[in-house]
Amino acid sequence: MSHHLFFPLFSLIFFLLLFSVTSRQNSYRILKSSSSSSSSSCPLNFKDVKPLLQLSNVNPSNDLDSNCASILGVLRIILSEYLNLTGSFYPPLNLAESCWNSYDSAVDSFIPGFKIRSSCGFRTQWISEGCMNISTKSEFEKLVQPDLNDVVSNCNQSLYDSFCATCLTSIATMRISYLTGANNGNISDCTNMPFIYVSGVINQYGPSDPGTAKCLLSLDLSSDENGNSLKKRLLISLISVVSFVGLCCFIGGFFYYLRLKKEKERKARRKRRMGRVGSGSGSNLQSINGSTHLIKYSLDEIKQATNKFHRDNLIGKGGYGNVYKGVLPNGADIAVKRFKNCSAAGDAGFTHEVEVVASIRHVNLVELRGYCVATTNLEGHQRLIVCDLMPNGSLHDHLFGEFASEKKLSWPIRQKIALGMARGLAYLHYGAQPAVIHRDIKASNILLDENFEAIVADFGLAKFNPEGFTHLSTRVAGTLGYVAPEYALYGQLTERSDVFSFGVVLLELLSGKKAILSGNDEQGQPLLVTDWAWSLVRKGHILDVIEEEMPELGSDQIIEKYVLTAVLCSHPQLYARPTMDQVVKILETDLPVPCIPERPISFTAELEDIERSFSNNGFGHFSIY
Ligand SMILES: *[C@@H]1O[C@H](CO)[C@@H](O)[C@H](O)[C@H]1NC(C)=O
Ligand SMILES: *[C@@H]1O[C@H](CO)[C@@H](O)[C@H](O)[C@H]1NC(C)=O
Ligand SMILES: *[C@@H]1O[C@H](CO)[C@@H](O)[C@H](O)[C@H]1NC(C)=O
C-alpha cells in the first residue's frame, strides 16, 4: 500500500481520483435524483433520462449517427419503463409532439440546440406508432402467448455474454407469431416491439441495467468513453500543471493501481452475479432445449412412417441427402430428410444446429417438427429431420414437375409466391438470430402450402453467419445454375449470394424456364436463364420474359417491376444486387427498381470455370435437374 507513504498533496489527489472513479460507477444512481424538466402533458417519464444520456456518451464531439443511435436507445429504455408502468407501448398520438419536446429539452443539456427529429430523421408520429395494431401489453401477450414461457425462462436474468444469445434466440422464436417484415430503424416497430417488451416487462433488472440495455436495446451504458472521461481528463491536466514529471509517474502508477482494483472488483461482482444466475435457473443447456418444441423420434417410428424409406416414398434428392414422405400413426403427413454420410462424431453439433434452426420461425420458413439420431448395425449412423409435408409440393413441381402439366400458376399466385420467398429470406438475413445465409435456394426448396403461400425450406444446412460479415468458405454448397458466381468461383459467401439465387428462382417463376435452359445458345453452350432474361431486358423486351399463356396477368407496369427486380437480383456483380429487405420493399410498395448496371462479361464464359471447380474438388453437392 504505497499510497500511505505520500505527502498530503498526494493524498488529496488520490481522493480526488478515487472520487472520480466511484462517482462514475454510481453516477447513474447519484444523478438519478437530479430531475430535469418534464412536460406535464407527455406521459413518458423523462426525469431519469439525463444520467442515461450521459452514460451512453451523448455529446457534441460524437458523430451524428452514434448520437442518434444512443438517443434512440435511451428512448427505448423510457418506452420500456412506460410499458412496465402503464401497460402501453407508446404515448397517444396527440401527445407525440410534447414528448419529443420534453426529450429535446433533456438532450439540450448535452448537445445545446439539438432537435432530435430533424437531426436524426424521425417523424413526430413514430413515437406513437407501433407494429400493426398492437398498442398494449395484453394485446402483445395474447399474440405471443405460446412462446412466453421460454422468453421468461431465458430473458429474466442478467443478460451478459452467452445469456444474451440465449435470450435473443427465444425472442426470435417469439416474433414469428405476427412479424411480417423487418423494419429496422423505427422506434417501437415490429422489429423493436419484442425487445421493448422483454426489457420492460420480463427482465428483472429492467431496461436501464447495462447488460439488458446492451443486449436488447443496442445501447452501451458502460463504455469507457463515457461521461466521466472528460472529468478525468480535466483532472489530469490540472495535476500536470502543479506537478513535476517525476510526480506524474507516480500518478500514472495510481491510475494503474486503481484500474487494476476496479477490474478486480468488476470481475468479482460479475462472478457473483453469474453464480446467482447459474444456480437460479438450472442448467443453461436445459433452457435451450426447452425453447423449442422439437420431438425426438426413434428410427423405428420414422421407418414405419416412411415404409422403411421405400422408393415410392422418395420425393426429393439433393447433395446432402434424400427426402421421403411419410405418415405418422396419428395421420399427420410428414417429410423426412435423411442426411448422407454421417458419423457419430458430429451429433452434438447436429442437435444444436437443429435446435437453433427450429427456433427460427416465420410464416414463410419451414417449421421443423422433430429429428432423429440413431446408429444401427445395418445402416450405420443416421441423422434425420422431420417437417410437415406441404400439400402443394414445391415450386419446382409446379413449374417443371408433376403438377406442370396441370393448370399453369396464375399471375396473382406467382406474385404471392415471389413475395413470400422474399419475406422468408429477408427474415433469415435480418430478422433471425443468428443471421442465416441459406446457400441453396432453388425452385425445389420453395414449398407451397395449401394456400400457395411460399415456404422456404432446407435452410437447416446453412452455416450460421458469424456477425453477418463476409467470409470465405472452403466448401461450396449450392446447385448449378442458382449459385452466385463469386461464391462458386472464390467461395465468397454473403447474403448477396442468396439474393442471386433468389433472382434466378424469381426468373424461373416468371418465365417458366429452368435455371439452365435446355436449348443451347448459338455457340452450343448452355444458356442461363439470367443471361437470357438480361438479353431481352437490354433490348427493351421486358414483357417477353413472362411465360406464355399465364392466366390472370396483371398490369404491364407491375409485371415489368418483377422482371427487372429478378434481373437485378441475379446480376453477376455482387454490389449491383439489392438486399432482401430492399427486394421486399420494392415488391411491396411503389418504390422503383434501381437502374441495372451493365454486365462485365458474358456469364456463360464463366460457366466452364464453375464446372471445372466442381470436378476438381470432387464436391458431391451439385445437382442439375
Ligand atoms: C388494424 O385495425 C384496423 C381497424 O381495427 C383494421 O382494419 C386493420 O386491418 C388492422 N391492421 C392489421 C395489420 O391488423
Ligand atoms: C417507420 O415507420 C413509418 C410508419 O410507421 C414508416 O413510414 C417508415 O418508413 C419507417 N421507417 C423505417 C426506417 O423503416
Ligand atoms: C423474474 O424473476 C424475478 C426474480 O426471480 C421475479 O420476481 C419476477 O417475477 C420474474 N419475472 C417474470 C416476468 O416472471
Coordinates of C-alpha atoms in Angstrom, one line a residue, residues 26-37 45-52 54:
N26 CA -22.5 5.3 -9.2
S27 CA -23.2 8.2 -11.5
Y28 CA -26.5 6.7 -12.6
R29 CA -27.8 6.4 -9.1
I30 CA -26.4 9.8 -7.9
L31 CA -27.7 11.7 -10.9
K32 CA -31.0 9.8 -10.8
S33 CA -32.2 12.1 -8.1
S34 CA -31.4 15.2 -10.0
S35 CA -34.5 15.6 -12.1
S36 CA -35.0 17.5 -15.2
S37 CA -37.9 19.5 -16.6
N45 CA -41.1 9.9 -17.8
F46 CA -38.0 11.9 -19.0
K47 CA -36.9 12.6 -15.4
D48 CA -34.3 9.8 -15.3
V49 CA -33.1 10.4 -18.8
K50 CA -30.1 12.6 -18.2
P51 CA -27.9 10.1 -16.4
L52 CA -28.7 7.6 -19.2
Q54 CA -24.5 10.7 -20.0

